mmCIF file of C-alpha atoms in Angstrom:
data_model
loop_
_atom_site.group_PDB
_atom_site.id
_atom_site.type_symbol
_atom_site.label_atom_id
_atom_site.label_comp_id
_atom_site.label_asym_id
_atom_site.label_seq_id
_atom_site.Cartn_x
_atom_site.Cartn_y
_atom_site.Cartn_z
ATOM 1 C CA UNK A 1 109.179 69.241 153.655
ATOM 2 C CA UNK A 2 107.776 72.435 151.532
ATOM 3 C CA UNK A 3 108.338 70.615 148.663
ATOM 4 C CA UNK A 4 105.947 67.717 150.245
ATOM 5 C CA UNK A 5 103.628 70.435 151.477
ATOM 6 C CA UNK A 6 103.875 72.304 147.428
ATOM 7 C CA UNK A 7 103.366 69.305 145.901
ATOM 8 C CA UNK A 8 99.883 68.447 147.919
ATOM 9 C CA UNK A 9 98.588 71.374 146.441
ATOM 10 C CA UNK A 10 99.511 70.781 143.536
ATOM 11 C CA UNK A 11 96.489 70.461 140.564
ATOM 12 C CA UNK A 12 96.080 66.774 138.800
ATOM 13 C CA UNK A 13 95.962 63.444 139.654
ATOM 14 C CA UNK A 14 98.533 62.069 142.370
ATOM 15 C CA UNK A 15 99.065 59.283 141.066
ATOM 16 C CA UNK A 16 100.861 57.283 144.009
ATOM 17 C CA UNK A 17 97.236 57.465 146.288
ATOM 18 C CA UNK A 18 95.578 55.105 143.486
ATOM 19 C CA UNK A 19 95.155 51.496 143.527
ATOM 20 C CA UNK A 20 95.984 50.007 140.052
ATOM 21 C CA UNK A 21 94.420 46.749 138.477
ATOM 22 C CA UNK A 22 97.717 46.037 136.236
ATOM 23 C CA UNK A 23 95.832 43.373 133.851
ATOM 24 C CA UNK A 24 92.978 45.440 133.285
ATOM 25 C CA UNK A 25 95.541 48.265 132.407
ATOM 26 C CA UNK A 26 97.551 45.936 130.394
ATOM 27 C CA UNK A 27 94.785 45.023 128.486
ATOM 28 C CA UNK A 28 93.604 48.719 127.137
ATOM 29 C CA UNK A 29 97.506 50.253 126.988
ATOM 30 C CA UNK A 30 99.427 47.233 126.086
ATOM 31 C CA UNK A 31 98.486 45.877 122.972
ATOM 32 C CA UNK A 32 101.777 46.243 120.472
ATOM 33 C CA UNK A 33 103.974 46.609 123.524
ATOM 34 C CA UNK A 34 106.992 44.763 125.099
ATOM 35 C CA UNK A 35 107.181 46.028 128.584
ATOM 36 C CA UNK A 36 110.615 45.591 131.472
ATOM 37 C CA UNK A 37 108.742 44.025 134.253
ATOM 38 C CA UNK A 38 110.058 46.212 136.668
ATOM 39 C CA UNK A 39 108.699 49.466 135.555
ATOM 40 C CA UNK A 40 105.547 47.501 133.570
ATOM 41 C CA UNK A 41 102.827 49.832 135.842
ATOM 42 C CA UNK A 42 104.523 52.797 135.564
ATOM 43 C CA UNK A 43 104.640 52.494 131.595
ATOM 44 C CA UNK A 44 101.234 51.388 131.494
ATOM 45 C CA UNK A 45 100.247 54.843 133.567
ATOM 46 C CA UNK A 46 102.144 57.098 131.654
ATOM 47 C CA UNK A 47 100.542 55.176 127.942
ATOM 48 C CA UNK A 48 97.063 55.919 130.080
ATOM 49 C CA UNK A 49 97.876 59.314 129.014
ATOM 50 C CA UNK A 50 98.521 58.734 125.491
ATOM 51 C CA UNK A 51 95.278 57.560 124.099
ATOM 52 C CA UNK A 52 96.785 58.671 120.528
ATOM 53 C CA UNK A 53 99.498 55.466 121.310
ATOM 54 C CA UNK A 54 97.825 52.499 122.095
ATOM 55 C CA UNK A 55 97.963 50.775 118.788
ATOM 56 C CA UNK A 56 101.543 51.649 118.520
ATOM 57 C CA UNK A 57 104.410 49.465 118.886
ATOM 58 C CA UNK A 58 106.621 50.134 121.217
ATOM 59 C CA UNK A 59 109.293 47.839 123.023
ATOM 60 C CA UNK A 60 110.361 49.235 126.720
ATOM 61 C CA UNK A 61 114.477 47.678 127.166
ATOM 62 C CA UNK A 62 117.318 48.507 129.449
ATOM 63 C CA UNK A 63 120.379 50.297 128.285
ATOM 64 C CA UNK A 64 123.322 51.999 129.534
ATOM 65 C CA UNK A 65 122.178 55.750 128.665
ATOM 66 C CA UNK A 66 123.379 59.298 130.155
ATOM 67 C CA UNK A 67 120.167 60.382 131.114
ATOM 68 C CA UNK A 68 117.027 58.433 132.645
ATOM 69 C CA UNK A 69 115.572 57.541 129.254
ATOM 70 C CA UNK A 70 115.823 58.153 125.505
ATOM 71 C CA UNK A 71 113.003 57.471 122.884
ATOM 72 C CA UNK A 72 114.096 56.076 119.337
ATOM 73 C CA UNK A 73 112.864 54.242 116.153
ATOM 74 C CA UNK A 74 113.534 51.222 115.434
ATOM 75 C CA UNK A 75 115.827 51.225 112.261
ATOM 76 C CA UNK A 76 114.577 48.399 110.430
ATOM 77 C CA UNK A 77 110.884 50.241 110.874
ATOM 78 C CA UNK A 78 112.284 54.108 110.200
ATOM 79 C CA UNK A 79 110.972 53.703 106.158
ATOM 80 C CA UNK A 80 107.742 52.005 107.292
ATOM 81 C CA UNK A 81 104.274 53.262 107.252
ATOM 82 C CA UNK A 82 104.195 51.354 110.697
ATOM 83 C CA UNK A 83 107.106 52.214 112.637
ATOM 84 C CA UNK A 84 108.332 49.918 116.103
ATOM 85 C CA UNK A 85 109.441 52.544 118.592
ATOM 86 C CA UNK A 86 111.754 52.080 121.562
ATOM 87 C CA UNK A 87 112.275 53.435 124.945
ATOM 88 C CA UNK A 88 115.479 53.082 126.870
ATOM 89 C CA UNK A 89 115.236 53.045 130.478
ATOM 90 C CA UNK A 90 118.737 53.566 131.627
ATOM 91 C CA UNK A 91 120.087 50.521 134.082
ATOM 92 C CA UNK A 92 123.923 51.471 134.632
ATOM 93 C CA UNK A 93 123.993 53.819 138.073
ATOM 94 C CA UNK A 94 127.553 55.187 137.244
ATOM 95 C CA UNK A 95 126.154 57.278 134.160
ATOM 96 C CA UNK A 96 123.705 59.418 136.223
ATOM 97 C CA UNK A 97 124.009 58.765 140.120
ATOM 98 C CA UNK A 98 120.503 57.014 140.560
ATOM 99 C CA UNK A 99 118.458 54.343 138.824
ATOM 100 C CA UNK A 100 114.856 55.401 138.057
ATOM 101 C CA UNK A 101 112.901 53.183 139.917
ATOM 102 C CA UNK A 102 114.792 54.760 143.222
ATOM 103 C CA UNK A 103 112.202 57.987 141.838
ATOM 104 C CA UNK A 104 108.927 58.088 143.657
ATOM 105 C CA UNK A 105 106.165 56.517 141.132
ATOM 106 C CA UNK A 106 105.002 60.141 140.031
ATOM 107 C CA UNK A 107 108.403 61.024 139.066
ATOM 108 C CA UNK A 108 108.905 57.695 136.955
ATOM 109 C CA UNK A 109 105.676 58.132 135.052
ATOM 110 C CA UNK A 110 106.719 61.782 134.446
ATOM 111 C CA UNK A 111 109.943 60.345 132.632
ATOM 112 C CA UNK A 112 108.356 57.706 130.863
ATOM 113 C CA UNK A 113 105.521 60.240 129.712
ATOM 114 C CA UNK A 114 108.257 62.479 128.269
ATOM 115 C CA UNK A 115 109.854 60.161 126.572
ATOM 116 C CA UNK A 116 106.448 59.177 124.979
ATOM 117 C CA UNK A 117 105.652 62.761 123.857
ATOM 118 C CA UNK A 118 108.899 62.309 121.740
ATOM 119 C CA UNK A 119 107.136 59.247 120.038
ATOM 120 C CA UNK A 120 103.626 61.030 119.800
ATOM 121 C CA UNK A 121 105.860 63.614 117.863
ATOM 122 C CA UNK A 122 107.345 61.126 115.423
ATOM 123 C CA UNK A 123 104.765 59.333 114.928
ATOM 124 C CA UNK A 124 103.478 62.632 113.113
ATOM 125 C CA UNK A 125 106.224 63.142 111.034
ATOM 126 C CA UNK A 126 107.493 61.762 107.765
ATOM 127 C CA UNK A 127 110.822 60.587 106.706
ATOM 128 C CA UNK A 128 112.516 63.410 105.853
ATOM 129 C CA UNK A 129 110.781 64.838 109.037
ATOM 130 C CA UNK A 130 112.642 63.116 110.944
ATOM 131 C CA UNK A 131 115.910 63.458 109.493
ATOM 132 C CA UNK A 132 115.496 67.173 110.311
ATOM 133 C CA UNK A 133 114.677 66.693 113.502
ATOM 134 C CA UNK A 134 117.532 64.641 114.083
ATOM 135 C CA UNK A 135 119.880 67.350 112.666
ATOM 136 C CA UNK A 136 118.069 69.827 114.922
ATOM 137 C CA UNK A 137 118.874 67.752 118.073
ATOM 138 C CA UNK A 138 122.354 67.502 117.186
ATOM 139 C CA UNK A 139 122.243 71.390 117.401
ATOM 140 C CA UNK A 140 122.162 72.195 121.216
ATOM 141 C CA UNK A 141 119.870 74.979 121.216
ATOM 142 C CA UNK A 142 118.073 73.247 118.817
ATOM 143 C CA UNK A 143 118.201 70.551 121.171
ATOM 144 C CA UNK A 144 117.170 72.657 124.304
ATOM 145 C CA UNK A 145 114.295 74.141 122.549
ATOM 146 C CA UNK A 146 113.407 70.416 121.217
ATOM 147 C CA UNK A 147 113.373 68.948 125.001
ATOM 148 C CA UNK A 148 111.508 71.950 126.681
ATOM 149 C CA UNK A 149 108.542 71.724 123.903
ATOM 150 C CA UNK A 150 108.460 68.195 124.550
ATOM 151 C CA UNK A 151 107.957 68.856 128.609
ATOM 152 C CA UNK A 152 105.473 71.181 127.704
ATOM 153 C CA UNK A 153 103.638 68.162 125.422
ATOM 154 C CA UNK A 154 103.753 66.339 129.018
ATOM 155 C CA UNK A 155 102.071 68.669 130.458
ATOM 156 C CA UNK A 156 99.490 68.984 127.909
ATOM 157 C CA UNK A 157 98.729 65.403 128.075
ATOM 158 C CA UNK A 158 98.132 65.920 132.039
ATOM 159 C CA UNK A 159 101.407 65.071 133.298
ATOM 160 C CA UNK A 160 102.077 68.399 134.554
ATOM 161 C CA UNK A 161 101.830 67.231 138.346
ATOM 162 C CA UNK A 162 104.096 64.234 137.367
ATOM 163 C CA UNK A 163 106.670 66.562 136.030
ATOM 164 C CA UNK A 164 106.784 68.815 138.398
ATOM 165 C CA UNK A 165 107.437 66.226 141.077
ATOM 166 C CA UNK A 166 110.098 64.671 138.594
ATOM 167 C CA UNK A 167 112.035 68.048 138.367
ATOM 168 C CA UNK A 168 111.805 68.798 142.132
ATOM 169 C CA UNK A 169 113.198 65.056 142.951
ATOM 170 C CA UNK A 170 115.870 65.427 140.465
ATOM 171 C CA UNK A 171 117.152 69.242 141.183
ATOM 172 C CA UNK A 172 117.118 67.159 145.015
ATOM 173 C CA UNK A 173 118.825 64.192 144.584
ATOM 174 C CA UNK A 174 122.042 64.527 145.906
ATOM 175 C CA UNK A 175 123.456 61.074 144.233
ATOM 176 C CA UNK A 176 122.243 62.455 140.764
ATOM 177 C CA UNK A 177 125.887 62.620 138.908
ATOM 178 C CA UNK A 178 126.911 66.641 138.123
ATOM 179 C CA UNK A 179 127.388 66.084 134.612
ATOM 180 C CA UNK A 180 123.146 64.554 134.416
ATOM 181 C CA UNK A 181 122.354 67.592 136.501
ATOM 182 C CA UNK A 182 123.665 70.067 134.114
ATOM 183 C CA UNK A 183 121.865 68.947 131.479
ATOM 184 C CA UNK A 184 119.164 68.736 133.395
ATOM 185 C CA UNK A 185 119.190 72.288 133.814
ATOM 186 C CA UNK A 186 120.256 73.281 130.328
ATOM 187 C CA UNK A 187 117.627 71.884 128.519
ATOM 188 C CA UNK A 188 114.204 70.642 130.359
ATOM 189 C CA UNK A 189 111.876 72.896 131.724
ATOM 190 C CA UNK A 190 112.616 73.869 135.644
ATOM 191 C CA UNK A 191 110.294 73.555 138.429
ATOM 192 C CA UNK A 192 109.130 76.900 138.720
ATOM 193 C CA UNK A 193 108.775 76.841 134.847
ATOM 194 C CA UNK A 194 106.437 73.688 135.178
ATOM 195 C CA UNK A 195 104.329 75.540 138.018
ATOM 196 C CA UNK A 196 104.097 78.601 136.449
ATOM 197 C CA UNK A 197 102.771 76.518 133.325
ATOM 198 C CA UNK A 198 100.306 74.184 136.004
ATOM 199 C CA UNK A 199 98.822 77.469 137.043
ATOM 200 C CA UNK A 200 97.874 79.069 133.721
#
């Protein structure tokens, strides 16, 4: 219940109050994108806050991932000038305890936001740029430092509230595997990180 009555005061947007008109959404965020039905409003929020996206192309698909979601290239686009991206949504409960759409709707466009602040920060790098960021993540305080600047890029983009709410359900969830919540907590940014950011 404090965390209900915390995240009321919370500053932004809360997103769950609004009514959403998902064609005339789909028709400003979706154009390059292949989207899983299920979680099709939810992606089209969190693109809302991506302005710097919406020509991009970027293909939303299932997969049976350790964490909620993981942003990639495509490979047969990684030499392009105009690259396909794709977001994994995982869809097998066994490798973290929950399934993402079990999140409240804040919380899902918080992890679909972060995982688009990895492609705003491809998208700005070259080839070789991206090699060395893929040595870097391989690294795991590389990696740490990697996933914490990229929850701080969700915040910057306005997703702060949406974080914040992800965090708190996730440090929560008591069918969230042990092994998902330790890396939870060794490399993303923690709640009272994300407020202390929100209130700056």
């Amino acid at each position: 219940q404090n965390n209900d009555i915390h995240s009321q005061q919370l500053p932004g947007i809360d997103l769950a109050l609004k009514n959403y008109n998902i064609d005339s959404l789909k028709e400003v965020y979706g154009k390059n994108k292949t989207f899983i039905k299920e979680y099709e409003l939810v992606s089209l929020l969190a693109l809302s806050y991506y302005p710097e996206l919406k020509e991009a192309s970027i293909i939303f698909k299932f997969s049976n991932e350790g964490s909620t979601g993981k942003a990639t290239i495509a490979f047969t686009s990684f030499f392009k000038a105009h690259r396909k991206y794709i977001i994994y949504i995982n869809s097998n409960r066994k490798k973290t305890g929950f399934l993402l759409n079990e999140a409240p709707l804040n919380a899902q466009v918080a992890v679909i936001g972060h995982e688009l602040s990895h492609v705003t920060d491809f998208s700005h790098r070259n080839v070789f740029g991206l090699i060395e960021w893929g040595i870097k993540y391989l690294n795991k305080k590389q990696k740490r430092v990697i996933e914490r600047q990229t929850d701080i890029l969700t915040i910057k983009h306005g997703l702060g509230r949406q974080l914040y709410e992800w965090s708190i359900f996730a440090e929560n969830n008591p069918n969230l595997s042990v092994s998902y919540k330790k890396v939870k907590k060794k490399y993303y940014l923690q709640p009272n990180e994300i407020l202390e950011l929100l209130n700056k």
